[in-house]
Amino acid sequence: MRVTVRLFARLRDITGASELARDLAPGATIGTVWRQLAGEFPALADYERSISSAVNADYARMDHVLHDGDEVAFLPPVSGG
Amino acid sequence: MRVTVRLFARLRDITGASELARDLAPGATIGTVWRQLAGEFPALADYERSISSAVNADYARMDHVLHDGDEVAFLPPVSGG
Amino acid sequence: MTPLLAIGPEALELERLAAALDASAGSNAGADGAVVTFLGLVRNHNVGRRVRYLEYEAYAPLALKAFERIGAEIHERWPDVRLALHHRIGRLDIGEASIAIAARSPHRANAYAACRYAIERVKQIAPIWKREFFDGGDMWIEGATADPDDQRARAEAERIACA
Amino acid sequence: MTPLLAIGPEALELERLAAALDASAGSNAGADGAVVTFLGLVRNHNVGRRVRYLEYEAYAPLALKAFERIGAEIHERWPDVRLALHHRIGRLDIGEASIAIAARSPHRANAYAACRYAIERVKQIAPIWKREFFDGGDMWIEGATADPDDQRARAEAERIACA
């Protein structure tokens, strides 16, 4: 299955992309995607404990199981307001 | 000596005047004026403990000694805002 | 130019207060990160009475001095806050604003606290009265005995402001 | 018509939020006695850096849902408050407003508390980031790890709101 990954702020700078496509095995979770990305971009490791994640524009935990066509987002600590 | 007395809100309704002139003996205080008015308008007695007073548009206590030409004001409990 | 402190019959506008604060900031305006404003509106009911309209009366010169005093208290307690405060008098219909306050500061905590403190102090010490015209009659509303030197009242306003 | 909750590149105006709240009140508008607003402004310095301008970025659809969640939390905690909240994105110069919040209620205590709570919660859970361009460089500002289910963070926002 295939998901779209959205990256924001410094995560986007690190990966050089605001949007990536990734192919996953069935049963993959948000965490699966994160570990895959962290393997490709070691600088992401800094964010291991501080990122939030979302699926289809709703907050979701790392153990959330993904489906084909999902939009996964990784969010560094926020600074709005 | 002569002072002007300003009355507001229900004090004005009770006395029927927003401004009165009063002749006073030397050494008279704000309290002197108040007791004089309370003698003329018994309904003012209700305000004995709740009024505030001012002289020349500055808050002043009842024992404040008046001078010729002063403007004395009596203020019922306030309700601005 | 709009003054920072005012009392009069004109309708109140937040934009005018904000502009007055902007102008008063001068070259230091860029240091401010927060503006908190308060509008007091005439409500259509009060303790079970259906209110038709209000009439506000003030001892205007003393009211302005009370506003200045409140501004000085705020300057003492929150030196980085600048304040604008306008009160309206005369007849006010339901939904109209009787008071508009704006507090501007580098940090939001002080702007919130000062804005709240200002309205509490106005209710304590500004020589202003409202007469309520309701279905079936009218009456003067009487709240606090005004005593600007009452430190207990001032402390209570600070407590409410969550300072 | 202006929506109550919004995120976009347009300049923020308090009057638009106030009008949106007015309109949303409908026939019940006359019951409200207080409107409290907050504007967050871009400051010209931050922890010793001279700031030139900011760029705000957001995950807009999730940001709107976060605003809705904050609105629901406020409705639960202060049922008589109605809220409007607009956040700006894109480049913002010094003194421009990045966020505008308005809370309207029959009583001022709830309007103040809800308005303060809203900005604290935005800083906790809205997926929005600012990049600071200062003399000598630029950097993404990173604040709180967004977790809308963190009840400790929510309790902290209530505490700060002095509720």
CSV table of C-alpha atoms in Angstrom, one decimal:
chain,number,residue,atom,x,y,z
A,1,MET,CA,0.0,0.0,0.0
A,2,ARG,CA,1.0,3.6,-0.5
A,3,VAL,CA,0.8,6.6,1.8
A,4,THR,CA,1.6,10.2,1.5
A,5,VAL,CA,3.8,11.7,4.2
A,6,ARG,CA,3.5,15.4,5.0
A,7,LEU,CA,6.4,17.1,6.8
A,8,PHE,CA,6.5,20.6,8.3
A,9,ALA,CA,8.8,23.3,9.5
A,10,ARG,CA,12.3,21.9,10.3
A,11,LEU,CA,11.3,18.3,9.4
A,12,ARG,CA,10.6,19.7,6.0
A,13,ASP,CA,14.0,21.4,5.9
A,14,ILE,CA,15.8,18.2,7.0
A,15,THR,CA,14.1,15.9,4.5
A,16,GLY,CA,14.0,18.6,1.8
A,17,ALA,CA,10.4,17.8,1.0
A,18,SER,CA,7.1,18.8,2.3
A,19,GLU,CA,5.5,15.7,0.8
A,20,LEU,CA,6.8,12.2,0.2
A,21,ALA,CA,5.2,9.0,-1.1
A,22,ARG,CA,6.1,5.8,0.7
A,23,ASP,CA,5.2,2.1,0.0
A,24,LEU,CA,4.4,0.1,3.1
A,25,ALA,CA,3.6,-3.5,4.0
A,26,PRO,CA,0.1,-4.3,5.3
A,27,GLY,CA,-0.2,-3.6,9.0
A,28,ALA,CA,2.4,-0.8,9.0
A,29,THR,CA,1.8,1.9,11.6
A,30,ILE,CA,2.7,5.6,11.8
A,31,GLY,CA,5.8,4.4,13.7
A,32,THR,CA,6.8,2.2,10.8
A,33,VAL,CA,6.9,5.2,8.6
A,34,TRP,CA,8.8,7.3,11.1
A,35,ARG,CA,11.5,4.7,11.6
A,36,GLN,CA,11.8,4.3,7.8
A,37,LEU,CA,12.3,8.1,7.5
A,38,ALA,CA,14.7,8.3,10.4
A,39,GLY,CA,16.8,5.7,8.7
A,40,GLU,CA,17.0,7.8,5.6
A,41,PHE,CA,17.5,11.1,7.4
A,42,PRO,CA,19.5,10.6,10.6
A,43,ALA,CA,19.0,14.2,11.7
A,44,LEU,CA,15.3,13.3,12.4
A,45,ALA,CA,16.5,11.3,15.4
A,46,ASP,CA,16.6,14.5,17.4
A,47,TYR,CA,12.8,14.5,17.1
A,48,GLU,CA,12.2,11.0,18.3
A,49,ARG,CA,10.6,12.0,21.5
A,50,SER,CA,9.1,15.4,20.6
A,51,ILE,CA,7.2,14.9,17.3
A,52,SER,CA,3.5,14.5,17.1
A,53,SER,CA,1.8,12.7,14.3
A,54,ALA,CA,-1.5,12.8,12.4
A,55,VAL,CA,-3.4,10.7,9.9
A,56,ASN,CA,-5.8,12.3,7.4
A,57,ALA,CA,-5.6,15.6,9.3
A,58,ASP,CA,-6.4,14.1,12.7
A,59,TYR,CA,-3.9,13.6,15.5
A,60,ALA,CA,-3.0,9.9,15.8
A,61,ARG,CA,-0.6,7.9,17.9
A,62,MET,CA,2.5,6.1,16.6
A,63,ASP,CA,0.8,2.7,16.9
A,64,HIS,CA,-2.0,3.8,14.6
A,65,VAL,CA,-2.3,1.3,11.7
A,66,LEU,CA,-2.3,2.8,8.3
A,67,HIS,CA,-4.4,2.1,5.2
A,68,ASP,CA,-3.7,2.6,1.5
A,69,GLY,CA,-4.1,6.3,0.5
A,70,ASP,CA,-3.7,7.7,4.0
A,71,GLU,CA,-2.0,11.0,4.6
A,72,VAL,CA,0.5,10.8,7.4
A,73,ALA,CA,1.9,13.9,8.9
A,74,PHE,CA,4.8,14.5,11.3
A,75,LEU,CA,4.7,17.6,13.4
A,76,PRO,CA,7.7,19.1,15.2
A,77,PRO,CA,6.9,20.9,18.5
A,78,VAL,CA,4.5,23.7,17.6
A,79,SER,CA,5.0,27.5,18.0
A,80,GLY,CA,1.8,29.1,16.9
A,81,GLY,CA,0.0,32.0,18.5
B,1,MET,CA,-18.1,81.8,52.7
B,2,ARG,CA,-20.0,80.1,49.9
B,3,VAL,CA,-19.6,76.7,48.3
B,4,THR,CA,-21.2,74.9,45.4
B,5,VAL,CA,-22.6,71.5,46.1
B,6,ARG,CA,-22.8,68.9,43.3
B,7,LEU,CA,-25.2,66.0,43.6
B,8,PHE,CA,-25.3,62.9,41.4
B,9,ALA,CA,-27.6,60.0,40.5
B,10,ARG,CA,-30.2,59.3,43.3
B,11,LEU,CA,-28.8,62.1,45.5
B,12,ARG,CA,-29.8,64.5,42.7
B,13,ASP,CA,-33.3,62.9,42.5
B,14,ILE,CA,-33.7,63.2,46.3
B,15,THR,CA,-32.7,66.9,46.5
B,16,GLY,CA,-34.2,67.8,43.1
B,17,ALA,CA,-31.0,69.7,42.2
B,18,SER,CA,-27.7,68.8,40.6
B,19,GLU,CA,-26.1,71.9,42.0
B,20,LEU,CA,-26.8,73.9,45.1
B,21,ALA,CA,-25.1,76.9,46.7
B,22,ARG,CA,-24.6,76.9,50.4
B,23,ASP,CA,-23.3,79.5,52.9
B,24,LEU,CA,-21.0,78.2,55.6
B,25,ALA,CA,-19.2,79.4,58.7
B,26,PRO,CA,-15.4,79.5,58.6
B,27,GLY,CA,-13.9,76.1,59.5
B,28,ALA,CA,-16.8,74.2,58.0
B,29,THR,CA,-16.0,70.7,56.6
B,30,ILE,CA,-17.5,68.5,54.0
B,31,GLY,CA,-19.3,66.8,56.9
B,32,THR,CA,-20.8,70.2,57.9
B,33,VAL,CA,-22.4,70.5,54.5
B,34,TRP,CA,-23.6,66.9,54.5
B,35,ARG,CA,-25.3,67.3,57.9
B,36,GLN,CA,-26.9,70.5,56.7
B,37,LEU,CA,-28.3,68.8,53.6
B,38,ALA,CA,-29.4,65.7,55.5
B,39,GLY,CA,-31.4,68.0,57.8
B,40,GLU,CA,-33.1,69.5,54.7
B,41,PHE,CA,-33.7,66.2,52.9
B,42,PRO,CA,-34.2,63.4,55.4
B,43,ALA,CA,-34.1,60.7,52.7
B,44,LEU,CA,-30.4,61.4,52.4
B,45,ALA,CA,-29.9,59.7,55.8
B,46,ASP,CA,-29.9,56.3,54.0
B,47,TYR,CA,-26.6,57.3,52.4
B,48,GLU,CA,-24.9,58.3,55.7
B,49,ARG,CA,-22.4,55.4,55.5
B,50,SER,CA,-22.2,54.8,51.8
B,51,ILE,CA,-21.5,58.1,50.2
B,52,SER,CA,-18.1,59.4,49.0
B,53,SER,CA,-17.2,63.0,48.8
B,54,ALA,CA,-15.0,65.2,46.7
B,55,VAL,CA,-13.7,68.8,46.7
B,56,ASN,CA,-12.8,70.5,43.5
B,57,ALA,CA,-13.0,67.2,41.6
B,58,ASP,CA,-10.7,65.3,43.9
B,59,TYR,CA,-11.8,62.7,46.4
B,60,ALA,CA,-11.7,64.1,50.0
B,61,ARG,CA,-12.8,62.9,53.4
B,62,MET,CA,-15.7,64.2,55.5
B,63,ASP,CA,-13.3,66.1,57.8
B,64,HIS,CA,-11.8,68.1,55.0
B,65,VAL,CA,-12.0,71.8,55.7
B,66,LEU,CA,-13.6,73.9,53.0
B,67,HIS,CA,-12.7,77.3,51.5
B,68,ASP,CA,-14.8,80.0,49.8
B,69,GLY,CA,-15.6,79.0,46.2
B,70,ASP,CA,-15.0,75.3,46.7
B,71,GLU,CA,-17.0,72.8,44.7
B,72,VAL,CA,-18.1,70.0,47.1
B,73,ALA,CA,-19.5,66.8,45.5
B,74,PHE,CA,-21.5,63.9,47.1
B,75,LEU,CA,-21.3,60.6,45.4
B,76,PRO,CA,-23.6,57.7,46.0
B,77,PRO,CA,-22.1,54.2,45.5
B,78,VAL,CA,-20.8,54.0,42.0
B,79,SER,CA,-22.0,51.7,39.2
B,80,GLY,CA,-19.8,52.5,36.2
B,81,GLY,CA,-18.2,50.0,33.8
C,1,MET,CA,-5.9,62.4,18.0
C,2,THR,CA,-7.8,60.0,20.3
C,3,PRO,CA,-6.8,60.4,24.0
C,4,LEU,CA,-5.8,57.3,26.0
C,5,LEU,CA,-8.3,58.1,28.7
C,6,ALA,CA,-11.7,59.6,27.9
C,7,ILE,CA,-15.3,59.9,29.0
C,8,GLY,CA,-18.1,61.3,26.8
C,9,PRO,CA,-21.3,60.6,24.9
C,10,GLU,CA,-19.6,59.3,21.7
C,11,ALA,CA,-20.0,55.6,20.7
C,12,LEU,CA,-17.0,53.6,21.6
C,13,GLU,CA,-14.7,51.9,19.1
C,14,LEU,CA,-12.0,49.4,19.9
C,15,GLU,CA,-10.1,50.5,16.8
C,16,ARG,CA,-9.8,54.0,18.2
C,17,LEU,CA,-8.3,52.8,21.4
C,18,ALA,CA,-5.9,50.5,19.6
C,19,ALA,CA,-4.8,53.3,17.4
C,20,ALA,CA,-4.3,55.6,20.4
C,21,LEU,CA,-2.1,52.9,22.1
C,22,ASP,CA,-0.2,52.4,18.9
C,23,ALA,CA,0.5,56.1,18.6
C,24,SER,CA,1.5,56.4,22.3
C,25,ALA,CA,4.0,53.6,21.8
C,26,GLY,CA,6.1,55.6,19.5
C,27,SER,CA,9.4,54.0,18.4
C,28,ASN,CA,9.0,51.4,21.1
C,29,ALA,CA,5.9,49.8,19.5
C,30,GLY,CA,7.8,46.9,18.1
C,31,ALA,CA,8.5,45.6,21.6
C,32,ASP,CA,4.9,44.8,22.3
C,33,GLY,CA,3.6,41.2,21.7
C,34,ALA,CA,0.1,41.4,23.1
C,35,VAL,CA,-3.0,43.6,23.1
C,36,VAL,CA,-5.9,42.6,25.3
C,37,THR,CA,-9.2,44.5,25.1
C,38,PHE,CA,-12.4,44.6,27.1
C,39,LEU,CA,-15.8,45.8,26.0
C,40,GLY,CA,-18.6,46.1,28.5
C,41,LEU,CA,-22.0,45.8,26.7
C,42,VAL,CA,-25.5,46.8,27.9
C,43,ARG,CA,-27.4,43.6,28.7
C,44,ASN,CA,-31.1,43.0,28.0
C,45,HIS,CA,-31.7,41.7,31.5
C,46,ASN,CA,-30.5,42.2,35.1
C,47,VAL,CA,-31.5,40.3,38.2
C,48,GLY,CA,-34.8,39.2,36.6
C,49,ARG,CA,-35.7,42.6,35.1
C,50,ARG,CA,-36.1,43.0,31.3
C,51,VAL,CA,-33.9,46.0,30.7
C,52,ARG,CA,-34.9,48.5,27.9
C,53,TYR,CA,-32.0,50.8,28.0
C,54,LEU,CA,-29.5,52.5,30.4
C,55,GLU,CA,-28.5,56.0,31.1
C,56,TYR,CA,-25.0,56.7,32.4
C,57,GLU,CA,-24.1,59.8,34.3
C,58,ALA,CA,-20.7,60.8,35.6
C,59,TYR,CA,-18.8,63.4,37.5
C,60,ALA,CA,-16.6,63.7,34.4
C,61,PRO,CA,-13.5,65.6,35.7
C,62,LEU,CA,-13.2,63.3,38.7
C,63,ALA,CA,-13.9,60.3,36.5
C,64,LEU,CA,-10.9,61.2,34.3
C,65,LYS,CA,-8.8,61.6,37.4
C,66,ALA,CA,-9.9,58.2,38.6
C,67,PHE,CA,-8.9,56.7,35.2
C,68,GLU,CA,-5.5,58.4,35.6
C,69,ARG,CA,-5.2,56.9,39.0
C,70,ILE,CA,-6.0,53.5,37.7
C,71,GLY,CA,-3.4,54.0,34.9
C,72,ALA,CA,-0.8,55.0,37.5
C,73,GLU,CA,-1.6,51.9,39.6
C,74,ILE,CA,-1.2,49.8,36.5
C,75,HIS,CA,2.1,51.5,35.7
C,76,GLU,CA,3.3,50.7,39.2
C,77,ARG,CA,2.2,47.1,39.2
C,78,TRP,CA,2.9,46.3,35.5
C,79,PRO,CA,5.5,48.8,34.3
C,80,ASP,CA,5.6,47.4,30.8
C,81,VAL,CA,1.8,47.8,30.1
C,82,ARG,CA,0.2,50.8,28.4
C,83,LEU,CA,-3.5,51.4,28.9
C,84,ALA,CA,-6.3,53.1,27.0
C,85,LEU,CA,-9.7,53.4,28.7
C,86,HIS,CA,-12.8,55.1,27.3
C,87,HIS,CA,-16.2,55.3,29.1
C,88,ARG,CA,-19.4,56.3,27.5
C,89,ILE,CA,-22.2,58.4,29.2
C,90,GLY,CA,-25.8,59.2,28.2
C,91,ARG,CA,-28.4,56.8,26.9
C,92,LEU,CA,-27.1,53.4,25.8
C,93,ASP,CA,-29.3,50.8,24.1
C,94,ILE,CA,-29.0,47.0,24.5
C,95,GLY,CA,-25.8,45.7,23.0
C,96,GLU,CA,-24.0,49.1,23.0
C,97,ALA,CA,-20.6,49.4,24.7
C,98,SER,CA,-20.4,51.4,27.9
C,99,ILE,CA,-16.7,50.9,28.4
C,100,ALA,CA,-13.7,50.0,26.2
C,101,ILE,CA,-10.3,49.1,27.6
C,102,ALA,CA,-7.1,48.1,25.8
C,103,ALA,CA,-3.9,47.0,27.4
C,104,ARG,CA,-0.7,46.5,25.4
C,105,SER,CA,2.5,44.9,26.6
C,106,PRO,CA,5.5,42.9,25.5
C,107,HIS,CA,3.9,39.8,27.2
C,108,ARG,CA,0.3,38.6,27.2
C,109,ALA,CA,0.2,37.8,31.0
C,110,ASN,CA,0.6,41.4,31.9
C,111,ALA,CA,-1.8,42.7,29.2
C,112,TYR,CA,-4.5,40.3,30.4
C,113,ALA,CA,-4.0,41.1,34.1
C,114,ALA,CA,-3.9,44.9,33.6
C,115,CYS,CA,-7.0,44.9,31.4
C,116,ARG,CA,-8.9,42.9,34.0
C,117,TYR,CA,-7.6,45.0,36.8
C,118,ALA,CA,-8.7,48.2,35.0
C,119,ILE,CA,-12.3,47.2,34.7
C,120,GLU,CA,-12.5,46.0,38.4
C,121,ARG,CA,-11.0,49.3,39.5
C,122,VAL,CA,-13.4,51.4,37.4
C,123,LYS,CA,-16.3,49.6,39.1
C,124,GLN,CA,-14.7,50.4,42.5
C,125,ILE,CA,-13.7,54.0,42.2
C,126,ALA,CA,-14.9,55.8,39.0
C,127,PRO,CA,-17.7,58.3,39.8
C,128,ILE,CA,-20.1,57.0,37.2
C,129,TRP,CA,-23.7,55.8,37.7
C,130,LYS,CA,-26.1,53.9,35.6
C,131,ARG,CA,-29.8,54.2,35.7
C,132,GLU,CA,-31.7,51.2,34.5
C,133,PHE,CA,-34.9,51.6,32.6
C,134,PHE,CA,-36.7,48.3,32.6
C,135,ASP,CA,-40.2,47.0,31.9
C,136,GLY,CA,-42.2,48.5,34.7
C,137,GLY,CA,-39.9,51.2,36.0
C,138,ASP,CA,-36.5,52.6,36.4
C,139,MET,CA,-33.8,52.7,39.2
C,140,TRP,CA,-30.3,53.9,39.9
C,141,ILE,CA,-27.9,51.1,40.3
C,142,GLU,CA,-25.6,51.5,43.3
C,143,GLY,CA,-22.6,49.3,43.6
C,144,ALA,CA,-19.4,50.1,45.6
C,145,THR,CA,-18.7,53.0,47.9
C,146,ALA,CA,-15.9,54.8,46.0
C,147,ASP,CA,-12.8,55.0,48.1
C,148,PRO,CA,-9.6,55.1,46.1
C,149,ASP,CA,-7.4,54.7,49.2
C,150,ASP,CA,-9.1,51.4,50.2
C,151,GLN,CA,-6.2,49.0,49.9
C,152,ARG,CA,-8.4,46.0,50.5
C,153,ALA,CA,-10.5,46.9,47.4
C,154,ARG,CA,-7.3,47.4,45.4
C,155,ALA,CA,-5.9,44.0,46.6
C,156,GLU,CA,-9.2,42.4,45.6
C,157,ALA,CA,-9.0,43.8,42.1
C,158,GLU,CA,-5.4,42.4,41.8
C,159,ARG,CA,-6.7,39.0,43.0
C,160,ILE,CA,-9.5,39.0,40.4
C,161,ALA,CA,-6.9,40.1,37.8
C,162,CYS,CA,-5.0,36.9,38.7
C,163,ALA,CA,-1.9,38.9,39.0
D,1,MET,CA,-19.6,36.2,6.1
D,2,THR,CA,-16.5,35.9,8.4
D,3,PRO,CA,-16.2,32.4,9.9
D,4,LEU,CA,-15.7,32.1,13.7
D,5,LEU,CA,-12.6,30.0,13.2
D,6,ALA,CA,-10.1,30.6,10.4
D,7,ILE,CA,-6.5,30.3,9.3
D,8,GLY,CA,-5.0,32.0,6.3
D,9,PRO,CA,-2.7,34.7,4.9
D,10,GLU,CA,-5.1,37.6,5.3
D,11,ALA,CA,-4.3,40.4,7.7
D,12,LEU,CA,-6.3,40.1,11.0
D,13,GLU,CA,-8.9,42.5,12.1
D,14,LEU,CA,-10.6,42.5,15.5
D,15,GLU,CA,-13.7,44.2,14.0
D,16,ARG,CA,-14.2,41.2,11.7
D,17,LEU,CA,-14.1,38.8,14.7
D,18,ALA,CA,-16.4,40.9,16.7
D,19,ALA,CA,-18.8,41.1,13.8
D,20,ALA,CA,-18.7,37.3,13.3
D,21,LEU,CA,-19.5,36.8,17.0
D,22,ASP,CA,-22.3,39.4,16.8
D,23,ALA,CA,-23.8,37.5,13.9
D,24,SER,CA,-23.4,34.1,15.6
D,25,ALA,CA,-25.3,35.4,18.7
D,26,GLY,CA,-28.5,35.9,16.7
D,27,SER,CA,-31.5,36.8,18.8
D,28,ASN,CA,-29.6,36.1,22.0
D,29,ALA,CA,-27.0,38.8,21.5
D,30,GLY,CA,-28.6,41.1,24.0
D,31,ALA,CA,-27.8,38.7,26.8
D,32,ASP,CA,-24.0,39.3,26.5
D,33,GLY,CA,-22.3,41.9,28.7
D,34,ALA,CA,-18.6,41.4,27.9
D,35,VAL,CA,-16.3,40.9,25.0
D,36,VAL,CA,-12.6,40.2,25.6
D,37,THR,CA,-10.2,40.1,22.7
D,38,PHE,CA,-6.5,39.1,22.3
D,39,LEU,CA,-4.1,40.1,19.6
D,40,GLY,CA,-0.7,38.5,19.4
D,41,LEU,CA,1.8,40.8,17.7
D,42,VAL,CA,5.2,40.1,16.1
D,43,ARG,CA,7.8,41.5,18.4
D,44,ASN,CA,11.1,43.1,17.3
D,45,HIS,CA,13.2,41.0,19.6
D,46,ASN,CA,13.3,37.5,21.1
D,47,VAL,CA,15.8,36.1,23.6
D,48,GLY,CA,18.3,38.7,22.7
D,49,ARG,CA,17.9,38.4,18.9
D,50,ARG,CA,16.8,41.4,16.8
D,51,VAL,CA,13.9,40.0,14.8
D,52,ARG,CA,13.4,41.2,11.3
D,53,TYR,CA,10.2,39.3,10.4
D,54,LEU,CA,8.5,36.0,11.0
D,55,GLU,CA,7.1,33.3,8.6
D,56,TYR,CA,4.2,31.2,9.9
D,57,GLU,CA,3.4,27.8,8.4
D,58,ALA,CA,0.5,25.6,9.4
D,59,TYR,CA,-1.0,22.2,8.7
D,60,ALA,CA,-4.2,24.1,7.9
D,61,PRO,CA,-6.9,21.4,8.0
D,62,LEU,CA,-5.6,20.1,11.3
D,63,ALA,CA,-5.1,23.6,12.7
D,64,LEU,CA,-8.8,24.3,12.0
D,65,LYS,CA,-9.7,21.0,13.8
D,66,ALA,CA,-7.5,22.1,16.7
D,67,PHE,CA,-9.4,25.4,16.9
D,68,GLU,CA,-12.7,23.5,16.8
D,69,ARG,CA,-11.4,21.3,19.7
D,70,ILE,CA,-10.4,24.4,21.7
D,71,GLY,CA,-13.9,25.8,21.0
D,72,ALA,CA,-15.5,22.6,22.2
D,73,GLU,CA,-13.3,22.6,25.4
D,74,ILE,CA,-14.4,26.2,26.0
D,75,HIS,CA,-18.0,25.3,25.4
D,76,GLU,CA,-17.7,22.5,27.9
D,77,ARG,CA,-15.9,24.6,30.6
D,78,TRP,CA,-17.7,27.9,30.0
D,79,PRO,CA,-21.0,27.1,28.3
D,80,ASP,CA,-22.1,30.8,28.0
D,81,VAL,CA,-19.0,31.9,26.1
D,82,ARG,CA,-18.9,32.2,22.3
D,83,LEU,CA,-15.4,32.2,20.7
D,84,ALA,CA,-13.9,33.6,17.5
D,85,LEU,CA,-10.3,32.7,16.6
D,86,HIS,CA,-8.3,33.6,13.5
D,87,HIS,CA,-4.6,32.8,12.9
D,88,ARG,CA,-2.5,34.2,10.2
D,89,ILE,CA,0.2,32.4,8.2
D,90,GLY,CA,2.8,33.6,5.7
D,91,ARG,CA,5.2,36.5,6.2
D,92,LEU,CA,4.5,38.8,9.1
D,93,ASP,CA,6.3,42.0,9.8
D,94,ILE,CA,7.0,43.5,13.2
D,95,GLY,CA,3.9,44.8,14.9
D,96,GLU,CA,1.5,42.7,12.7
D,97,ALA,CA,-1.0,40.4,14.4
D,98,SER,CA,-0.4,36.7,14.1
D,99,ILE,CA,-3.5,35.7,16.0
D,100,ALA,CA,-6.8,37.4,17.0
D,101,ILE,CA,-9.2,35.9,19.5
D,102,ALA,CA,-12.5,37.2,20.8
D,103,ALA,CA,-14.7,35.8,23.6
D,104,ARG,CA,-18.2,37.0,24.3
D,105,SER,CA,-20.3,36.1,27.3
D,106,PRO,CA,-23.0,37.4,29.6
D,107,HIS,CA,-20.3,37.9,32.3
D,108,ARG,CA,-16.8,39.3,32.0
D,109,ALA,CA,-15.1,36.6,34.2
D,110,ASN,CA,-15.9,33.9,31.7
D,111,ALA,CA,-15.0,36.0,28.7
D,112,TYR,CA,-11.5,36.8,30.2
D,113,ALA,CA,-10.9,33.2,31.2
D,114,ALA,CA,-12.0,31.7,27.9
D,115,CYS,CA,-10.0,34.2,25.9
D,116,ARG,CA,-6.9,33.5,27.9
D,117,TYR,CA,-7.5,29.7,27.8
D,118,ALA,CA,-7.8,29.8,24.0
D,119,ILE,CA,-4.4,31.4,23.4
D,120,GLU,CA,-2.7,29.0,25.8
D,121,ARG,CA,-4.3,26.0,24.1
D,122,VAL,CA,-3.4,27.3,20.6
D,123,LYS,CA,0.3,27.4,21.8
D,124,GLN,CA,-0.1,23.8,23.1
D,125,ILE,CA,-1.9,22.0,20.3
D,126,ALA,CA,-2.3,24.0,17.1
D,127,PRO,CA,0.0,22.6,14.3
D,128,ILE,CA,1.5,26.0,13.5
D,129,TRP,CA,5.2,26.9,13.4
D,130,LYS,CA,7.0,30.2,13.2
D,131,ARG,CA,10.3,30.7,11.5
D,132,GLU,CA,12.2,33.7,12.9
D,133,PHE,CA,14.3,35.8,10.6
D,134,PHE,CA,16.7,37.8,12.7
D,135,ASP,CA,19.9,39.8,12.3
D,136,GLY,CA,22.4,37.1,11.4
D,137,GLY,CA,20.2,34.2,10.5
D,138,ASP,CA,16.9,32.4,10.8
D,139,MET,CA,15.5,29.5,12.8
D,140,TRP,CA,12.4,27.5,13.3
D,141,ILE,CA,10.9,28.1,16.8
D,142,GLU,CA,9.9,24.9,18.5
D,143,GLY,CA,7.6,25.1,21.6
D,144,ALA,CA,5.3,22.4,22.9
D,145,THR,CA,4.9,18.8,21.6
D,146,ALA,CA,1.3,18.9,20.4
D,147,ASP,CA,-0.8,16.4,22.3
D,148,PRO,CA,-4.5,17.3,22.5
D,149,ASP,CA,-5.2,14.5,24.9
D,150,ASP,CA,-2.6,15.6,27.4
D,151,GLN,CA,-4.8,16.5,30.4
D,152,ARG,CA,-2.0,18.0,32.3
D,153,ALA,CA,-1.4,20.6,29.6
D,154,ARG,CA,-5.1,21.3,29.5
D,155,ALA,CA,-5.2,21.7,33.3
D,156,GLU,CA,-2.2,24.1,33.0
D,157,ALA,CA,-4.1,26.2,30.5
D,158,GLU,CA,-7.1,26.4,32.8
D,159,ARG,CA,-4.8,27.4,35.7
D,160,ILE,CA,-3.2,30.2,33.6
D,161,ALA,CA,-6.7,31.3,32.6
D,162,CYS,CA,-7.3,31.8,36.3
D,163,ALA,CA,-10.6,29.8,35.8
